[in-house]
C-alpha atoms as one frame of an Amber mdcrd trajectory, in Angstrom:
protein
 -16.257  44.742  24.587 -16.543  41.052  26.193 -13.376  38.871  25.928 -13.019
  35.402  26.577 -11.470  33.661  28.998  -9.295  30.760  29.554 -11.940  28.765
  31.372 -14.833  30.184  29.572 -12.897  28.644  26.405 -12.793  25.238  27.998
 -15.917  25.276  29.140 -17.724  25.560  25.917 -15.234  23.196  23.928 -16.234
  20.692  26.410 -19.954  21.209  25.837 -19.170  21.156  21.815 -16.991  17.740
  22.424 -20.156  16.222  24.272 -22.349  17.867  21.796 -20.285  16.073  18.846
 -20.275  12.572  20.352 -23.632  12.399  20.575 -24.487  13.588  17.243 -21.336
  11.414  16.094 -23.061   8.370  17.207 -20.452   7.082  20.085 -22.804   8.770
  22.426 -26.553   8.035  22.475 -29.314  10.955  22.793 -30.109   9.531  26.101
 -26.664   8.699  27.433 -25.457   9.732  30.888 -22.640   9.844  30.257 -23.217
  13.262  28.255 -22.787  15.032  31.159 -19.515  13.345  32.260 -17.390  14.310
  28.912 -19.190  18.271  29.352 -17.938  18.500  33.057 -15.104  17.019  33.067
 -11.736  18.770  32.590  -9.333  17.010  29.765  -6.838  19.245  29.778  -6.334
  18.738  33.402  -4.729  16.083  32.703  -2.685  16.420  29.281  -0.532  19.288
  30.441   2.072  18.554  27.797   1.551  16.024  25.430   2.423  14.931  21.468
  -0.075  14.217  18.735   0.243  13.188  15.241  -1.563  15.289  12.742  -1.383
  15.286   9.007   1.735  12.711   9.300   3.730  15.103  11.462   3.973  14.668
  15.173   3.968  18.109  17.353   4.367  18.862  21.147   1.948  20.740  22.701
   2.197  22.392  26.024  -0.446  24.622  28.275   1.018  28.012  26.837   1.339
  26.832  23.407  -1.218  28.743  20.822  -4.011  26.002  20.017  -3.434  24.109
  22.974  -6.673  23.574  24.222  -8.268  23.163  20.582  -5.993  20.595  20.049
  -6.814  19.243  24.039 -10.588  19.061  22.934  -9.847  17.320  19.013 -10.932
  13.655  18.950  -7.333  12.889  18.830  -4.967  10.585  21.012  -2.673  12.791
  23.249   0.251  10.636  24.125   1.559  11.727  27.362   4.740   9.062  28.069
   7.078   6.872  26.151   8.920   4.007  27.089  13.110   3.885  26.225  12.134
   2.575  22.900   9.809   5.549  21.705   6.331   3.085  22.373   3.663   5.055
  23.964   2.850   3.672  26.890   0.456   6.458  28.310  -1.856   9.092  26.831
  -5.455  10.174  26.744  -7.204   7.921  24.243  -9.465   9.506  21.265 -12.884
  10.649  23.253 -14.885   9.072  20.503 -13.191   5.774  21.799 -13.729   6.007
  24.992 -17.002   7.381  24.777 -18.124   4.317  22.530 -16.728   1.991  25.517
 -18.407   4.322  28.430 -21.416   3.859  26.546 -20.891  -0.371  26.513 -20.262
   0.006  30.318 -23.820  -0.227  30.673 -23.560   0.325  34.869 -26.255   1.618
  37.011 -25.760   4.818  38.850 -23.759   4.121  42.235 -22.502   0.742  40.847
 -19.207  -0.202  42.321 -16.296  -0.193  39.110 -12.822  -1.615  38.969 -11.065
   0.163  35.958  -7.855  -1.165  34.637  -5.423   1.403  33.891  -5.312   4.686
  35.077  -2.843   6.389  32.198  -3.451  10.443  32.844  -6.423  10.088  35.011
  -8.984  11.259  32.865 -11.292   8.415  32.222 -11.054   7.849  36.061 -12.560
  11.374  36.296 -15.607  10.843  33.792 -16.053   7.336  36.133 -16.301   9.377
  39.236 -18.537  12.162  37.701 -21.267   9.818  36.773 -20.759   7.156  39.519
 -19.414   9.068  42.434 -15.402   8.950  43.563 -16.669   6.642  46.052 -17.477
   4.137  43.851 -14.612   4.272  41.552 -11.404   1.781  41.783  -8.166   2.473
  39.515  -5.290   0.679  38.778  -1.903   1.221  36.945   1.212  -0.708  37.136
   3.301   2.736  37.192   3.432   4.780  40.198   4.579   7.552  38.552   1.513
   7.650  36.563  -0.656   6.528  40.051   0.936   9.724  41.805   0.601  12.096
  38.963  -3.072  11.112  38.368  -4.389  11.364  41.988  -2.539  14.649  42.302
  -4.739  16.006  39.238  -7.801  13.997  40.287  -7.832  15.766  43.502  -7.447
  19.193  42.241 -10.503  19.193  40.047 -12.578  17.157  43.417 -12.438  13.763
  42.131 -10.785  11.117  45.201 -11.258   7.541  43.824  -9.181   5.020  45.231
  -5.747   4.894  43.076  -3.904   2.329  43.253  -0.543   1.099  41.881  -0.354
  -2.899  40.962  -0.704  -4.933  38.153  -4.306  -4.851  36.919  -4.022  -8.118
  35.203  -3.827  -9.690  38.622  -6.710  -9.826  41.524  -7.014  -6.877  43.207
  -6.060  -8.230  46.815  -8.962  -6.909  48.527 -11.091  -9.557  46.682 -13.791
  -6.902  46.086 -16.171  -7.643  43.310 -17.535  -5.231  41.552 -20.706  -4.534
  39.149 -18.227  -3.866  36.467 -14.319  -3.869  35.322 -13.287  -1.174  32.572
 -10.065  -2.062  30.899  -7.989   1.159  29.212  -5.402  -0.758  28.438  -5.376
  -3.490  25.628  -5.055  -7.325  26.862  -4.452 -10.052  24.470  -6.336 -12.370
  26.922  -9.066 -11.252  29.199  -7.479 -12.397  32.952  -9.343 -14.819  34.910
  -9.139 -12.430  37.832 -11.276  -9.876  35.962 -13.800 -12.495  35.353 -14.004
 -13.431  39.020 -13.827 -10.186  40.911 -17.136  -9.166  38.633 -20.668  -9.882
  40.169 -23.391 -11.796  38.279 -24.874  -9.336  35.674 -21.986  -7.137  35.448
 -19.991  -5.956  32.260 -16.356  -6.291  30.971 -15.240  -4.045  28.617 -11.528
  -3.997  27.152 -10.044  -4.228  23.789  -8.666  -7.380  23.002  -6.936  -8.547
  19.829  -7.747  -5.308  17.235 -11.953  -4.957  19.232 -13.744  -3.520  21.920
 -14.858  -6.555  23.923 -17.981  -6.371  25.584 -18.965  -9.434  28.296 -21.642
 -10.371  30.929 -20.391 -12.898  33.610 -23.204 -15.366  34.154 -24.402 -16.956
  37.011 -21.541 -19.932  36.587 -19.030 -17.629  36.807 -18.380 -17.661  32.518
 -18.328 -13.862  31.220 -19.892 -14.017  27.423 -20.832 -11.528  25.061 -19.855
  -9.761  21.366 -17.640  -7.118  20.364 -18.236  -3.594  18.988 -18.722  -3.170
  15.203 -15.121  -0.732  14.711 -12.057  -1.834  14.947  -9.722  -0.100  17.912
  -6.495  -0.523  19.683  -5.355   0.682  22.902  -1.773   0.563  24.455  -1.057
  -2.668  25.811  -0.750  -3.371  29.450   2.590  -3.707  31.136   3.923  -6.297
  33.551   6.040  -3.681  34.919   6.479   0.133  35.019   9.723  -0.436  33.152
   8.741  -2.883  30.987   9.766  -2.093  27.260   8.114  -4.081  24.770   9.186
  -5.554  21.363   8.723  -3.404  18.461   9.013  -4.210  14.436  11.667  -1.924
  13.212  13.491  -3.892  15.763  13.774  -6.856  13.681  14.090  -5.533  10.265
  17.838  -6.477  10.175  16.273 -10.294  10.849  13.688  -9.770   8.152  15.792
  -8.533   5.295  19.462 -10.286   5.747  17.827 -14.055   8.007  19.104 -16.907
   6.183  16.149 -20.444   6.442  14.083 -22.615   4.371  12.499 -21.092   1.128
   9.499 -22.216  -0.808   7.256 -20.546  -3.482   3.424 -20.243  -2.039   0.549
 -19.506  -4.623  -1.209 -16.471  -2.924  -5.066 -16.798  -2.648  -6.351 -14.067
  -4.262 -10.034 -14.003  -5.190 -11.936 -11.736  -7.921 -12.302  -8.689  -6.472
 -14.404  -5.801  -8.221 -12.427  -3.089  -6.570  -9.210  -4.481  -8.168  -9.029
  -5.815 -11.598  -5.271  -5.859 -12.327  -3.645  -9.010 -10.593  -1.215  -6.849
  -9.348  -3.308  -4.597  -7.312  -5.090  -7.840  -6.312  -2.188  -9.235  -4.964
  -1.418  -6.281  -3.163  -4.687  -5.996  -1.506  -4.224  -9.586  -0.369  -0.563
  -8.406   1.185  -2.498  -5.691   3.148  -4.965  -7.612   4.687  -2.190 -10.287
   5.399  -0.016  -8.169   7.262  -2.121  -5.332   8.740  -4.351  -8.519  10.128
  -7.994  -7.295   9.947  -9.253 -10.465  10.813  -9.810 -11.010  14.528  -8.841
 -14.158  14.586  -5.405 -13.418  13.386  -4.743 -10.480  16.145  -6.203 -13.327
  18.579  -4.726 -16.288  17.952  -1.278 -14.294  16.357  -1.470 -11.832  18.877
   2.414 -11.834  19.830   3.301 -11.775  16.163   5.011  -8.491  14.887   4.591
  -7.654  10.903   6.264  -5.011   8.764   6.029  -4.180   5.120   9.532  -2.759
   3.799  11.239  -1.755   0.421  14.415  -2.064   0.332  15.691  -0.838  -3.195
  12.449  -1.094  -4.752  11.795  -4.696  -3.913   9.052  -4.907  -1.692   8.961
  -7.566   0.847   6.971  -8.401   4.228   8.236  -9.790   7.300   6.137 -12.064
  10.431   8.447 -11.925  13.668   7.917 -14.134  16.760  10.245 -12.699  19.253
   9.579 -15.017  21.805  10.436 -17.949  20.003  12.916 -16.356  17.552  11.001
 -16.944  14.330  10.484 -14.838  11.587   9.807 -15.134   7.842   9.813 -12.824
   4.709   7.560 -12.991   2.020   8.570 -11.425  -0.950   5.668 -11.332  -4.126
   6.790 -12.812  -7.318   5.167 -12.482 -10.885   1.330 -13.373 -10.738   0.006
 -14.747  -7.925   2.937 -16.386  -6.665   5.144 -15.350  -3.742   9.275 -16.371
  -2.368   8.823 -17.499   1.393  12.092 -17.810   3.604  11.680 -18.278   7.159
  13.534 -19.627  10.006  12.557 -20.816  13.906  10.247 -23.329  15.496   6.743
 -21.838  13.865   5.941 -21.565  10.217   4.114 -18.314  10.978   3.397 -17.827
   7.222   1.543 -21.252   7.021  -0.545 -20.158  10.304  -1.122 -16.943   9.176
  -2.068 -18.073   5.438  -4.582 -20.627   6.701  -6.547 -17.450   8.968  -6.206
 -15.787   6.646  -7.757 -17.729   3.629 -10.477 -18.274   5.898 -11.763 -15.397
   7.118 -11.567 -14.061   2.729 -13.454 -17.169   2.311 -16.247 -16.037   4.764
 -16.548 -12.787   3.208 -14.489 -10.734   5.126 -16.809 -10.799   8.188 -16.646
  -7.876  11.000 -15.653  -7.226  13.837 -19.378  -8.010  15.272 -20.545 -11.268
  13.875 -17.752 -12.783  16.673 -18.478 -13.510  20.152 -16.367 -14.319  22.775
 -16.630 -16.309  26.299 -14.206 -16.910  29.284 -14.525 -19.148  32.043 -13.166
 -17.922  35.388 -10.396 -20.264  35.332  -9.077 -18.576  32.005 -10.371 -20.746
  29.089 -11.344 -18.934  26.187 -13.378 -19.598  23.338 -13.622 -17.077  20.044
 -16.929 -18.018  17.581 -18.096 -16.659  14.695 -21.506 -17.626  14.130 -22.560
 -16.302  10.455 -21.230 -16.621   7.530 -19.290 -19.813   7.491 -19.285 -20.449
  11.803 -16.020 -21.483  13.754 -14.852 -21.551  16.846 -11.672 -21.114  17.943
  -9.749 -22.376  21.803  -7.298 -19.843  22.369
């Protein structure tokens, strides 16, 4: 009789997960980094964690039946929440990070800087293909720091860990052949830029993409972004830093008292919808859930919600800095009620994207391009169909 044991179990569902990136496509046939995501221990560092399946969110611990299917799933494992219920650390979908492993196109022994060191994990497939030695980490939370070079350590990885903002310089003023970004950014820092070496890569989501740079020899990091769409936790000022969420606002949203004007809403032929109503609809979805890159770029600290209170559907655009807001609720036909109070017309801003990018024909995530000087400037362009730029 042979039996199976724990380890032979995650052995061979880390082979299969290596196995099914490649033949997913985030991995190529040729890719080191194959052997990375097969060594590598996940569930060394997801001893407990939650994960959403099928609508339903469940808790998983090391003893729990399924555990270490559910460890080796290309699913995010959120490990820590901040006060509000926002995950603010958790191993990201493999598929994910495999796609931006295989964008950090790095030599073997090259010298990285990643940005974010959440459970410790990514660190780990770093240090497996480019030796510990080579591997720099940052997190703002030293609770996380601690935790992860605890873990690192036990399986033999011993980058250097260490526990400061990554948006900032690291105060060694190292530079590096490449800086990995975990977290999501809604600008790419200047520091980043500079502490990289001519011919090295950035990679870090930014807006709702997977940014992928080159820093020239002027110091100017340029390049294009990956063809899906992804978002990763956003990075923190602080370890107690607890961010603005939606459902925060709804009270604003529904019941806020401002200026009201009908608005005509844009909405084209579309072959997929051939009732103005769905049309409209569609429109509203794209509006709110931003697909366009230049709305999660240049709207990037705009909140949006779609609610229903007794049957009446509305949307809502919140700036929390500023204290604006606006709800837009649809009216017969193509027309919409648009109430809004605060400093920016966020409706107007977002309506003019918006109308833009439909006009262009929808275009993806990879016909933009992005560049950023090292004092910070950045420039968004979209070269075909219909090319812009845009200073951010």
């Amino acid at each position: 009789m042979t039996t199976t044991t724990p380890h032979d179990e995650a052995a061979d569902l880390r082979r299969r997960l290596a196995d099914s990136l490649t033949s997913g496509g985030a991995l190529s046939h040729t890719s080191p980094w194959h052997k990375a995501f097969a060594a590598v221990s996940r569930e060394a560092f997801v001893p407990r964690f939650s994960v959403r399946s099928g609508g339903e969110l469940r808790s998983f611990g090391a003893k729990d039946a399924g555990y270490l299917a559910v460890v080796y799933s290309d699913d995010t494992l959120v490990t820590r929440r901040d006060e509000a219920g926002t995950p603010v650390s958790s191993s990201s979908t493999p598929s994910l990070m495999a796609r931006m492993l295989e964008a950090f196109t790095v030599a073997d022994g090259a010298q990285v800087l990643e940005i974010g060191t959440g459970t410790g994990y990514n660190s780990a497939l770093l240090c497996h293909r480019l030796g510990s030695e080579n591997v720099t980490t940052i997190d703002v939370d030293p609770d996380l720091t601690a935790t992860a070079r605890e873990r690192l350590a036990v399986i033999g990885y011993t980058p250097l860990v260490v526990t400061s903002d990554g948006t900032r310089a690291y105060t060694t003023g190292a530079r590096y052949d490449g800086v990995l970004a975990t977290c999501g950014v809604d600008r790419v820092p200047a520091a980043w830029v500079r502490q990289v070496r001519p011919g090295g890569v950035i990679v870090t989501n930014i807006g709702d993409g997977i940014i992928r740079l080159v820093v020239d020899g002027d110091g100017t990091a340029r390049g294009g972004f990956l063809p899906d769409e992804a978002s990763f936790m956003r990075a923190r000022p602080t370890a107690d830093h607890v961010a603005p969420t939606a459902p925060e606002f709804t009270g604003l949203v529904v019941n806020g008292k401002g200026v009201a004007r009908t608005m005509d809403v844009p909405v084209p032929d579309d072959d997929e919808h051939d009732e103005m109503v769905d049309r409209v609809k569609a429109f509203f979805g794209e509006f709110v859930h931003r697909p366009a890159l230049e709305i999660g770029m240049l709207q990037h600290d705009v909140l949006a919600m779609t609610l229903d209170p007794e049957g009446d559907t509305m949307h809502g655009l919140v700036h929390p800095e500023s204290g604006s807001w606006a709800r837009i609720t649809p009216r017969a036909g193509a027309r919409a009620l648009v109430e809004y109070g605060g400093p920016r017309d966020l409706v107007t801003e977002r309506l003019a994207l918006t109308t833009q990018w439909l006009a262009a024909g929808r275009p993806h995530l990879g016909a933009y391009t992005l560049a950023v000087t090292a004092d910070g400037a950045h420039t968004l362009s979209r070269a075909e169909p219909a090319a812009r730029s845009w200073a951010l």
